[in-house]
CSV table of C-alpha atoms in Angstrom, one decimal:
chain,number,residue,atom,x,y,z
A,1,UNK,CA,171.7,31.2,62.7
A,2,UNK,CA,170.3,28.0,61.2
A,3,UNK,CA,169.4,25.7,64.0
A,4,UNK,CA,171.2,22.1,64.0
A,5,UNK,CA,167.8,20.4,65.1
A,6,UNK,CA,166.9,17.7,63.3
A,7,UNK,CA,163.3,18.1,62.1
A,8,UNK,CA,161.8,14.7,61.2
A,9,UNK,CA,158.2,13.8,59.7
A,10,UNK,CA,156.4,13.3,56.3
A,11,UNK,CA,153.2,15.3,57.1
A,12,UNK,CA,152.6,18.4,58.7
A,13,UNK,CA,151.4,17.1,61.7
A,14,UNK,CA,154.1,14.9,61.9
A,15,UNK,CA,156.5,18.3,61.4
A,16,UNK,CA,155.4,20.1,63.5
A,17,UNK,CA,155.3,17.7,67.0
A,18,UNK,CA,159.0,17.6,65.7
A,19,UNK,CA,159.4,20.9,66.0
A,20,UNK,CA,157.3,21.0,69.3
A,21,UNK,CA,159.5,18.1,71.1
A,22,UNK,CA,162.8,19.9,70.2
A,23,UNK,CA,161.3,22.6,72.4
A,24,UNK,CA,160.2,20.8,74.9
A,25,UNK,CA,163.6,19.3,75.5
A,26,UNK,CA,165.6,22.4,75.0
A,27,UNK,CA,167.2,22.1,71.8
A,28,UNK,CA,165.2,24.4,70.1
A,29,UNK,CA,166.1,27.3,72.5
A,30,UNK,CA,163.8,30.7,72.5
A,31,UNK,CA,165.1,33.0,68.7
A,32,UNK,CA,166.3,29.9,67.3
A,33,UNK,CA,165.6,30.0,63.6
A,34,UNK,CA,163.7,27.3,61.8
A,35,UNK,CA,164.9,26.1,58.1
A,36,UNK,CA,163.0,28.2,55.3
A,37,UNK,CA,160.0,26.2,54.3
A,38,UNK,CA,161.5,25.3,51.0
A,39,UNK,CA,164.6,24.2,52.2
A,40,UNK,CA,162.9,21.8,54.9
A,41,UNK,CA,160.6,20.6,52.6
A,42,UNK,CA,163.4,19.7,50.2
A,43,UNK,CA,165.9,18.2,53.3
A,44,UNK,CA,162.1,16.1,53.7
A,45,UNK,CA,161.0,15.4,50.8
A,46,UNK,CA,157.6,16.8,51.1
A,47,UNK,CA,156.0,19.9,49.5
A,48,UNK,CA,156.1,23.6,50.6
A,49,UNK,CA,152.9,23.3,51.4
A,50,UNK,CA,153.1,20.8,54.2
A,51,UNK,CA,156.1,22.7,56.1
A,52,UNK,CA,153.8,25.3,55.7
A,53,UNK,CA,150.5,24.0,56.9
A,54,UNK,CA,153.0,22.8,59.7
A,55,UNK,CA,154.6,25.8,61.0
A,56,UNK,CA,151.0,27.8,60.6
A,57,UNK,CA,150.1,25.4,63.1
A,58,UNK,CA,153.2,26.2,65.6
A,59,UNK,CA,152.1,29.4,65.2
A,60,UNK,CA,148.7,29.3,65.9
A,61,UNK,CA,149.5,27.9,68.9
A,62,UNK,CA,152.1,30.3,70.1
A,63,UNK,CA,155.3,28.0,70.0
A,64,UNK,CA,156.6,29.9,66.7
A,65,UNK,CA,156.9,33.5,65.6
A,66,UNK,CA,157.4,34.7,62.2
A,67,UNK,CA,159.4,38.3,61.8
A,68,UNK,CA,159.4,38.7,58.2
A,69,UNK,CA,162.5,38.8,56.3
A,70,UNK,CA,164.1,37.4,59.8
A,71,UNK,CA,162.0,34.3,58.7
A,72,UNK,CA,160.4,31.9,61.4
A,73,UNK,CA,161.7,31.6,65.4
A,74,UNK,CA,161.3,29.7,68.4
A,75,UNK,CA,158.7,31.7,70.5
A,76,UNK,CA,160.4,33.5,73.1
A,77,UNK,CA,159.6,31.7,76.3
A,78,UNK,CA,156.8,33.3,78.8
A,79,UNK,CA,158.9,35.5,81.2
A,80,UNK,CA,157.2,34.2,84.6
A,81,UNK,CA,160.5,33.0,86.6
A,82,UNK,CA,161.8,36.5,85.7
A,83,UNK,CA,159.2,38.5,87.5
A,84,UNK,CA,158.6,36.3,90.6
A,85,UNK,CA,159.3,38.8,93.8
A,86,UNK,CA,162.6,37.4,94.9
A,87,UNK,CA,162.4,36.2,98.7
A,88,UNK,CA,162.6,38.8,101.5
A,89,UNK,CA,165.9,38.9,103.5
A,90,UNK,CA,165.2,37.9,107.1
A,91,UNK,CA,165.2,40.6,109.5
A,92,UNK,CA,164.1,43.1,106.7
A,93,UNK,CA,160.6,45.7,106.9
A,94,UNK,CA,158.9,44.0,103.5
A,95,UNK,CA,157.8,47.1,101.7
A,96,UNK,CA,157.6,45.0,98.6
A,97,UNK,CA,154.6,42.5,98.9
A,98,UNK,CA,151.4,44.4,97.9
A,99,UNK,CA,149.6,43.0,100.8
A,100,UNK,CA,147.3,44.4,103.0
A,101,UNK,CA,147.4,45.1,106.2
A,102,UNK,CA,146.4,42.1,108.6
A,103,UNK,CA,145.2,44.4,111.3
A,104,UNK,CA,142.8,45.7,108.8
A,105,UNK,CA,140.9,42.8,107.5
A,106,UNK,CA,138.0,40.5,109.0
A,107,UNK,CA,138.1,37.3,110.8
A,108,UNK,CA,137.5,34.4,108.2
A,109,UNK,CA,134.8,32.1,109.5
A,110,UNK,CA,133.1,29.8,107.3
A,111,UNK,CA,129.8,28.6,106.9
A,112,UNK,CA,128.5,26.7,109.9
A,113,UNK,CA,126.1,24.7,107.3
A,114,UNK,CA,128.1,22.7,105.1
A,115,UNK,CA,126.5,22.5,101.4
A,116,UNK,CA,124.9,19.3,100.1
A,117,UNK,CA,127.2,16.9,98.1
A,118,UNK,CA,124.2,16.5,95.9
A,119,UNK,CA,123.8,20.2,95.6
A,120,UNK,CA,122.9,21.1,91.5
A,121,UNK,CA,125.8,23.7,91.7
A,122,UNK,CA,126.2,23.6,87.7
A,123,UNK,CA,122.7,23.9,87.2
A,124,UNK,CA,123.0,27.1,89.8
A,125,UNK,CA,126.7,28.3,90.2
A,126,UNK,CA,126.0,31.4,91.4
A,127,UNK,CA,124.4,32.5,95.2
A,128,UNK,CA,120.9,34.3,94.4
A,129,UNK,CA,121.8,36.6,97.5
A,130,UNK,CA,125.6,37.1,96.6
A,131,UNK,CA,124.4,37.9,93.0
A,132,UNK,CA,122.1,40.8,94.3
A,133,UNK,CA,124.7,41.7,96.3
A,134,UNK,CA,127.5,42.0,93.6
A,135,UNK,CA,124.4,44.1,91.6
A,136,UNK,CA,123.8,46.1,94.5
A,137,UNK,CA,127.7,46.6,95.0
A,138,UNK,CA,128.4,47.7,90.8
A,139,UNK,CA,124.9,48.9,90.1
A,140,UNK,CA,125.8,52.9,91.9
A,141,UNK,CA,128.8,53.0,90.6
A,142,UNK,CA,127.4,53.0,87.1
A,143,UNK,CA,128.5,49.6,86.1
A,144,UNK,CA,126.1,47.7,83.9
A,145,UNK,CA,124.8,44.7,85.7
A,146,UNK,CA,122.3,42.8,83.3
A,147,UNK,CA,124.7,40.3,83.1
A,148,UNK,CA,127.2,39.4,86.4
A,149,UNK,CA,129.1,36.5,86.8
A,150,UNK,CA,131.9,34.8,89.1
A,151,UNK,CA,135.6,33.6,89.0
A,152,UNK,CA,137.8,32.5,91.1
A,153,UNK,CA,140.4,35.4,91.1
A,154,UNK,CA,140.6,38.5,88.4
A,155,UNK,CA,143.7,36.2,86.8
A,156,UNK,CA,141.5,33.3,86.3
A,157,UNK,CA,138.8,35.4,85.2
A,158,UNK,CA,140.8,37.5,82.6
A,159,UNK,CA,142.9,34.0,81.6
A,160,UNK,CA,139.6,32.6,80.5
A,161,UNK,CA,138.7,35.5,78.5
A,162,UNK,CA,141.7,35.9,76.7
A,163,UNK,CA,141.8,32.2,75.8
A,164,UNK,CA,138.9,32.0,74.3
A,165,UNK,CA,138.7,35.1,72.5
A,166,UNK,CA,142.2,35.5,71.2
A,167,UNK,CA,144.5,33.1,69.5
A,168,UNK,CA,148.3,32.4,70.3
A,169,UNK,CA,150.3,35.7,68.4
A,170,UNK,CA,147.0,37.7,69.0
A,171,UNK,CA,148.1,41.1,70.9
A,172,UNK,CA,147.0,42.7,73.9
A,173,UNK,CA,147.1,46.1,74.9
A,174,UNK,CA,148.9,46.3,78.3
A,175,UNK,CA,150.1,49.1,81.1
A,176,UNK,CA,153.5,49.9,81.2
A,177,UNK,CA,154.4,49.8,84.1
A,178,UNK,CA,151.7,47.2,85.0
A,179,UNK,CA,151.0,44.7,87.4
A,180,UNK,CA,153.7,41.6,86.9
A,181,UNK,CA,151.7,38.6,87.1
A,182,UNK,CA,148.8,40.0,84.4
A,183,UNK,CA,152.1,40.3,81.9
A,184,UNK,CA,153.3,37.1,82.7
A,185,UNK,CA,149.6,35.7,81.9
A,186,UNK,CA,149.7,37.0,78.6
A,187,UNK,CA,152.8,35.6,77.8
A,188,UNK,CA,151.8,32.3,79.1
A,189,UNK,CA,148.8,32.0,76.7
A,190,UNK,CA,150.9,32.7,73.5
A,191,UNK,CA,149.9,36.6,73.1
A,192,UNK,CA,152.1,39.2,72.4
A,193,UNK,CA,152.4,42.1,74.8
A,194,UNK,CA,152.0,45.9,73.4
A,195,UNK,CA,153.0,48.2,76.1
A,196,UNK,CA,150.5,51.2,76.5
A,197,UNK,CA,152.0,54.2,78.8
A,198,UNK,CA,150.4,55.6,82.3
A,199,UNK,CA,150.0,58.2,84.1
A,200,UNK,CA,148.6,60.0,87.6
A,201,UNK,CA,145.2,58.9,85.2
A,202,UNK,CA,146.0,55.5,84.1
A,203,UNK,CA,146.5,54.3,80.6
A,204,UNK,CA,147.2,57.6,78.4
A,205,UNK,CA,145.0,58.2,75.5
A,206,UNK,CA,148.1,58.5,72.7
A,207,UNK,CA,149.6,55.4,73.8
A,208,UNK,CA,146.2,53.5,74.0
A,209,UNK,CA,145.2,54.8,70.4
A,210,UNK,CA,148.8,53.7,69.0
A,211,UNK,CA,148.5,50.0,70.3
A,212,UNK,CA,145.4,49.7,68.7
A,213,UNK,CA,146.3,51.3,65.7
A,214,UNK,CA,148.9,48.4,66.1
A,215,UNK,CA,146.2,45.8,65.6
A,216,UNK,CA,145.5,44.7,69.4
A,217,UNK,CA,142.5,42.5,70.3
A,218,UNK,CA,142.0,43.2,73.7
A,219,UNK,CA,142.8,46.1,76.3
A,220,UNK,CA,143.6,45.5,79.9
A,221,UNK,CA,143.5,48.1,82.4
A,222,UNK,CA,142.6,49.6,85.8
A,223,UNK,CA,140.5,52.4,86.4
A,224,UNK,CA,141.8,53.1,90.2
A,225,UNK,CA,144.8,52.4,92.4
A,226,UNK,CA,146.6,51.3,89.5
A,227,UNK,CA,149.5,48.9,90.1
A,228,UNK,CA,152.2,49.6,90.4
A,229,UNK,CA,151.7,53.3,89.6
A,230,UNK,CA,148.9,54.5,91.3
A,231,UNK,CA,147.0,56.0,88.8
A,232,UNK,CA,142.8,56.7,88.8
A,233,UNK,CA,140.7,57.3,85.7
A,234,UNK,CA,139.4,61.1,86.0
A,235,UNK,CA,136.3,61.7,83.9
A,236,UNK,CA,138.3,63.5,81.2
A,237,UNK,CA,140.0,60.9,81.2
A,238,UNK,CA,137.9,58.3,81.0
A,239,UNK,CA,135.7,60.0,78.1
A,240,UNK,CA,138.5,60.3,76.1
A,241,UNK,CA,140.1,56.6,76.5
A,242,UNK,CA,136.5,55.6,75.6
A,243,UNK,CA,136.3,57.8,72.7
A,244,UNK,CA,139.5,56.3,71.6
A,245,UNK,CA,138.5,52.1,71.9
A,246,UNK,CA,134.9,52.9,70.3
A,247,UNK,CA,136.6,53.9,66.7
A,248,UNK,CA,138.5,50.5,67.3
A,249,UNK,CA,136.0,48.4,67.3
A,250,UNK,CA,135.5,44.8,68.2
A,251,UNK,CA,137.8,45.0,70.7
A,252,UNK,CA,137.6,43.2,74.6
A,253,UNK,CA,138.3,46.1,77.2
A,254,UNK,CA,138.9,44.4,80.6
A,255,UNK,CA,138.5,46.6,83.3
A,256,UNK,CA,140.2,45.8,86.3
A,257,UNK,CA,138.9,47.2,89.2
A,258,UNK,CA,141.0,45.1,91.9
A,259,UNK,CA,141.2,47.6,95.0
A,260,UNK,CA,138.1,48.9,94.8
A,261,UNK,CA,136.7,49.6,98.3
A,262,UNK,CA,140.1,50.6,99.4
A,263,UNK,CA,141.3,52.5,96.4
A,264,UNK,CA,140.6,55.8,98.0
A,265,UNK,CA,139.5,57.3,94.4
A,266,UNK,CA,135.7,57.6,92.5
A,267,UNK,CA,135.0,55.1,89.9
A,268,UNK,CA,134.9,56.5,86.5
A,269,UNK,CA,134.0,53.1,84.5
A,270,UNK,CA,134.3,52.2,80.6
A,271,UNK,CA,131.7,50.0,81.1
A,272,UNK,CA,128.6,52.3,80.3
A,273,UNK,CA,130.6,54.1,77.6
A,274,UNK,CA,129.0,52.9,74.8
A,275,UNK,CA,132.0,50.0,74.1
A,276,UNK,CA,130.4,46.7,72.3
A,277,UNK,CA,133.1,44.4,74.0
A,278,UNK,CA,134.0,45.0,78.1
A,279,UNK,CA,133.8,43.3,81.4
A,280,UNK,CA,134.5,45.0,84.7
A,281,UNK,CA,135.8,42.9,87.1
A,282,UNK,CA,136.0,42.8,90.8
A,283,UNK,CA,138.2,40.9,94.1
A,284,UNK,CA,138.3,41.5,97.1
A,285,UNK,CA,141.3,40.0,98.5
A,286,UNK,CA,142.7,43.5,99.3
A,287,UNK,CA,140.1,44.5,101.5
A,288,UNK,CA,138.3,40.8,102.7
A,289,UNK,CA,141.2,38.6,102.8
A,290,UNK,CA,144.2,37.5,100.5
A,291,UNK,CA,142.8,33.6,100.7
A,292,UNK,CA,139.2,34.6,99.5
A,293,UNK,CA,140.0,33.9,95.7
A,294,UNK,CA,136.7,35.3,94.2
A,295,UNK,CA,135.7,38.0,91.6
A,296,UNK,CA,132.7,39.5,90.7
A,297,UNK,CA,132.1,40.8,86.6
A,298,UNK,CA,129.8,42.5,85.0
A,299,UNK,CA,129.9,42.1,81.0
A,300,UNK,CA,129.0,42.6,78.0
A,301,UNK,CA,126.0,39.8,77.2
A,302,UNK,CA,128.6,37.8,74.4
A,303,UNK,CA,131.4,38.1,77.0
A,304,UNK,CA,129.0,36.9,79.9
A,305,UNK,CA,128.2,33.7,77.6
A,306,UNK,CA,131.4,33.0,76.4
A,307,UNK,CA,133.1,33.1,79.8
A,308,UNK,CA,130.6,31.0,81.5
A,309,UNK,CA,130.7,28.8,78.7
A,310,UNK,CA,133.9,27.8,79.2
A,311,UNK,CA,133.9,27.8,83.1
A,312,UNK,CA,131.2,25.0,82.9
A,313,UNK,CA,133.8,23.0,81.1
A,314,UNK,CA,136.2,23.6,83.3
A,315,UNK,CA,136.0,24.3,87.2
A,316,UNK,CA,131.8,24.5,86.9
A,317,UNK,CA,131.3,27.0,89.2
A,318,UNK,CA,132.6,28.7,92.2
A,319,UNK,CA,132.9,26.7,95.4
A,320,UNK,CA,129.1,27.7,97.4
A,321,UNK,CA,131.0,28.0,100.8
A,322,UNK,CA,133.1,30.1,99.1
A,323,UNK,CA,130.2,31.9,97.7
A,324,UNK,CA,128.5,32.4,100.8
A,325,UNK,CA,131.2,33.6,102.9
A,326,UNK,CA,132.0,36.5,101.0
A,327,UNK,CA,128.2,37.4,101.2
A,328,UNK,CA,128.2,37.4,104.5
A,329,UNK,CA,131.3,39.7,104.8
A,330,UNK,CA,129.9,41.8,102.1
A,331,UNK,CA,126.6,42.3,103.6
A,332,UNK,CA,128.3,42.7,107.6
A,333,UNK,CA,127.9,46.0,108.9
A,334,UNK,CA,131.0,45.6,111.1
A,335,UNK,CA,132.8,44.6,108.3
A,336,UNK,CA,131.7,47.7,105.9
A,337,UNK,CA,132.9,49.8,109.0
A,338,UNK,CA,136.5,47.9,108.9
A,339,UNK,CA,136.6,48.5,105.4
A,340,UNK,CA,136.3,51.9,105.6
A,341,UNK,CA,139.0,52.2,107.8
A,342,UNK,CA,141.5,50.3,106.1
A,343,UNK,CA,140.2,53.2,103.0
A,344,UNK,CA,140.9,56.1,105.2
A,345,UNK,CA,144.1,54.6,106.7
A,346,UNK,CA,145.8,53.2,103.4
A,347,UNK,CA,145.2,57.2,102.1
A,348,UNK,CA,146.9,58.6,105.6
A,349,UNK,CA,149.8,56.0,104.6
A,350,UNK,CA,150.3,56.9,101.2
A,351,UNK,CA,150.1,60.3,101.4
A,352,UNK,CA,152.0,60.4,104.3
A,353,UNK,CA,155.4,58.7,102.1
A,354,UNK,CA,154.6,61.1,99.2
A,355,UNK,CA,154.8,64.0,101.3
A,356,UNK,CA,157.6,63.3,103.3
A,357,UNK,CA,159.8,62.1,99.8
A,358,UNK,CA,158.5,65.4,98.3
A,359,UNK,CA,159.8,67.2,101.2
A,360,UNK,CA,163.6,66.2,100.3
A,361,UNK,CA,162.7,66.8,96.7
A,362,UNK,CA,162.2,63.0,95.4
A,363,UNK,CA,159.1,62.9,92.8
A,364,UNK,CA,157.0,59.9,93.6
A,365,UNK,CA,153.7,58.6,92.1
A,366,UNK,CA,150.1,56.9,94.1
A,367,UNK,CA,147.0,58.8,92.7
A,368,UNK,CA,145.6,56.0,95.0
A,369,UNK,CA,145.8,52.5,96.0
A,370,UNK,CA,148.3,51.0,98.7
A,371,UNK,CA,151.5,51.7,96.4
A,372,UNK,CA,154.1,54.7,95.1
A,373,UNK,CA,156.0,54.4,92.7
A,374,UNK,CA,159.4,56.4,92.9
A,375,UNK,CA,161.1,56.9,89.6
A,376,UNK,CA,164.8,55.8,89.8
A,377,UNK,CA,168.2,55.7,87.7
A,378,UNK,CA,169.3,52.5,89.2
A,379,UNK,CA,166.8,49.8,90.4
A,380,UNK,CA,169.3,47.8,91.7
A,381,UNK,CA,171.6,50.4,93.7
A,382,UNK,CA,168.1,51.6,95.6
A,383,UNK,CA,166.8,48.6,96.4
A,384,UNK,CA,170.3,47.4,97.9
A,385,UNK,CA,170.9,50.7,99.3
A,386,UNK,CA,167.7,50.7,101.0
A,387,UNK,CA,168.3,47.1,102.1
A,388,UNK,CA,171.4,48.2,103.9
A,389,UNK,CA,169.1,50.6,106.2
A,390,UNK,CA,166.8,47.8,106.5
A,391,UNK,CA,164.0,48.3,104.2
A,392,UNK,CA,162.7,46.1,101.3
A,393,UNK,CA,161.4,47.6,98.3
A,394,UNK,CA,160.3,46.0,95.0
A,395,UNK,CA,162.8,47.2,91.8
A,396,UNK,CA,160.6,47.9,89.3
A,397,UNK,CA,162.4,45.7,86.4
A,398,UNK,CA,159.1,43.3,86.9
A,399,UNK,CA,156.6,45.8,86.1
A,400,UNK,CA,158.0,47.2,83.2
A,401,UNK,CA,158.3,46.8,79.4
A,402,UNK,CA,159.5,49.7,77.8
A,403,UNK,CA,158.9,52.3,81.0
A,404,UNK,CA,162.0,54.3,82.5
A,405,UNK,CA,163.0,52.6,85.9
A,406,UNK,CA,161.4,52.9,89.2
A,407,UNK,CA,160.9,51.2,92.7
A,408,UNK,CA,157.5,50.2,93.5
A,409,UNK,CA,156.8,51.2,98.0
A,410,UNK,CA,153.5,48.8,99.5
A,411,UNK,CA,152.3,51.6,102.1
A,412,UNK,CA,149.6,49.6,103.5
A,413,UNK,CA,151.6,49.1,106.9
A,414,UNK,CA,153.8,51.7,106.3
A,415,UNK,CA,152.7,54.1,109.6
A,416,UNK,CA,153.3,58.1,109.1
A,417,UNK,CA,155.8,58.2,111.6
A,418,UNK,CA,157.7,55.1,109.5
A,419,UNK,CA,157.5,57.2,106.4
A,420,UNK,CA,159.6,60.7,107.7
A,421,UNK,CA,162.5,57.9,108.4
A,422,UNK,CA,161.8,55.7,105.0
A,423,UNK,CA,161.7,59.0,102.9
A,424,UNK,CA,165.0,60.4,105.0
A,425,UNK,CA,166.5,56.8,104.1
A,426,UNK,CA,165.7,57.1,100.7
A,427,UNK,CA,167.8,60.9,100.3
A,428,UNK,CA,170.5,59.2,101.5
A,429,UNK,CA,170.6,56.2,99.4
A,430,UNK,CA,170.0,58.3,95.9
A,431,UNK,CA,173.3,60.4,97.6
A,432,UNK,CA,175.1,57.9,98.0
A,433,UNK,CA,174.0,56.1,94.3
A,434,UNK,CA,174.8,59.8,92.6
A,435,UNK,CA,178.1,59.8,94.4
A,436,UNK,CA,179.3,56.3,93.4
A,437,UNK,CA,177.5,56.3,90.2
A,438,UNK,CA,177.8,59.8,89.0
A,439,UNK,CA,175.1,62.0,87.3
């Protein structure tokens, strides 16, 4: 339907800030059609040409799409309010958060020597030691680590990338289901989503080699403790993924290792598969602390200049203390030993739920990690029939694009005996769904 939108402006830059205001001030909602280019330009009095230089523009810089016949559209607006966690109910055990367990991480203490204010930190914004560290930390794994850098986060870190090597409309190859704020990303920065399929092993080889025969730039995915699903690259697996992105090309394969020390599952990395494009990222929020916003990459040597490129226009570096407190918990023997205990304990946990469901025949997925996934008809009947025994669960609507249904379980606090009476809970609740709802 044609919009009624006035579009003003005698040159195409002039065009297409119209264009860009009506969206900004809602009356260009998300689908709504724009006039055919020859019709604007006659309404204007300009030539084809200019709406078209015009709405090129929009498009390169993701406010417009163009579907063929269905001619040129509003973009459709970044989903991000849609997949915010809604709030816990008070009084309710918060399955839903993805957070660690409290009891399991280290005491935050900060430097006791504060760092000069007339420190050179973008001459040097990494740590010497914390760099050797992060090699020493990658380097048996089998990760590459000629080139390492820092971010502040895995989001900011893959943001960056994405910006600067994709354009707005550019596509990127995503898991389905995958973790809710990484989709919301890529919508943010103008690139369109292609939903790649997982399993117990992570991204599946069919999907992966269909979204790139779809024309995707860039692949993200996890290699372990895949969220929300669980899954861990095997080494047949990971040959064959790599087998698949090396006929592609130059294309960026991000590796998101996120819960590494407490994923409970070997590392079978992409990185030294031969790929021309890749970084492998690390945090280590899940096992240091949630408020330690750092990562750690290894990349390709294009990848490693481009990033840092751009980080020294924007942030500069990483803050030192920063820096230098996650060195010291890195390189702490008592906090190694507390780090394998949270491993060993988040396994107990999640095993521990997947038995107990499998024991009143419900299917559920967690190869590793500190989640299971738990395939469902009804997302919203499970979630508020496990709220009414006093349980909160994620629905899995804000993981998804094209996957069936499921609820997403955080076991990280979850004790064994909990899980016998969350997994009896659950029976109940998929009773009483199939008796109301049928099926």
């Amino acid at each position: 339907m044609a919009t009624q939108y006035g579009i003003v402006g005698t040159t195409a830059k002039a065009i297409a800030a119209s264009v860009e205001r009506g969206v900004a001030e809602g009356a260009l909602a998300p689908g709504a059609a724009l006039p055919p280019v020859r019709r604007l330009a006659d309404e204007l009095g300009v030539s084809p040409g200019t709406v078209a230089t015009a709405y090129k523009e929009l498009r390169q810089r993701g406010i417009v799409v163009t579907r063929g016949r269905g001619g040129t559209v509003v973009a459709p607006a970044p989903a991000v309010a849609s997949r915010r966690p809604p709030r816990v109910p008070e009084g309710l055990r918060d399955l839903a958060g993805g957070h660690p367990d409290p009891r399991l991480l280290p005491a935050l203490v900060p430097p006791s020597r504060l760092s000069p204010g007339a420190r050179p930190h973008r001459a040097t914004p990494r740590l010497a030691p914390l760099e050797e560290a992060v090699r020493d930390w990658l380097r048996p794994d089998g990760v590459p680590v000629e080139q390492v850098t820092f971010a502040h986060g895995a989001l900011d870190l893959i943001g960056r990338l994405l910006s600067v090597e994709l354009r707005p409309g550019d596509a990127v190859a995503m898991e389905d289901p995958g973790y809710h704020h990484l989709l919301d990303l890529v919508a943010a920065l103008g690139l369109r989503t292609v939903a790649v399929a997982v399993d117990d092993e992570g991204m599946r080889p069919d999907a992966l080699e269909e979204a790139l025969g779809a024309g995707v730039r860039a692949v993200v995915c996890s290699p372990r403790a895949q969220n929300p699903y669980g899954g861990c690259f095997s080494a047949e697996r990971r040959d064959a993924l790599a087998r698949v992105l090396r006929e592609a090309g130059d294309v960026l394969v991000v590796e998101n290792d996120h819960a590494s020390e407490i994923a409970d599952a070997p590392l079978w990395t992409l990185a030294a598969s031969g790929l021309a494009r890749w970084v492998h990222v690390r945090t280590v929020s899940k096992f240091l602390g949630t408020d330690l916003r750092w990562a750690a990459a290894a990349c390709d040597p294009v990848t490693s200049a481009r990033h840092d490129g751009r980080l020294l226009l924007t942030s500069g570096w990483v803050s030192h203390l920063l820096q230098d407190t996650v060195h010291r918990l890195l390189t702490d023997d008592g906090t190694r030993a507390l780090v394998t205990r949270a491993r060993e304990a988040y396994a107990q946990r999640r095993e521990a739920l997947k038995a107990a469901l499998a024991e009143r025949g419900i299917p559920a997925h967690g190869a590793s990690g500190m989640n299971v996934w738990v395939p469902v008809r009804d997302e919203s009947a499970v979630v508020n029939g496990l709220r009414s025994y006093g349980w909160w669960v994620a629905a899995g609507a804000r993981f998804r694009l094209a996957a069936p249904p499921g609820v997403r379980i955080s076991v990280a606090g979850l004790e064994a005996t909990e899980a016998v009476r969350l997994a009896s809970d659950f029976a109940a609740v998929l009773g009483e769904s199939e008796a109301t709802y049928g099926g």
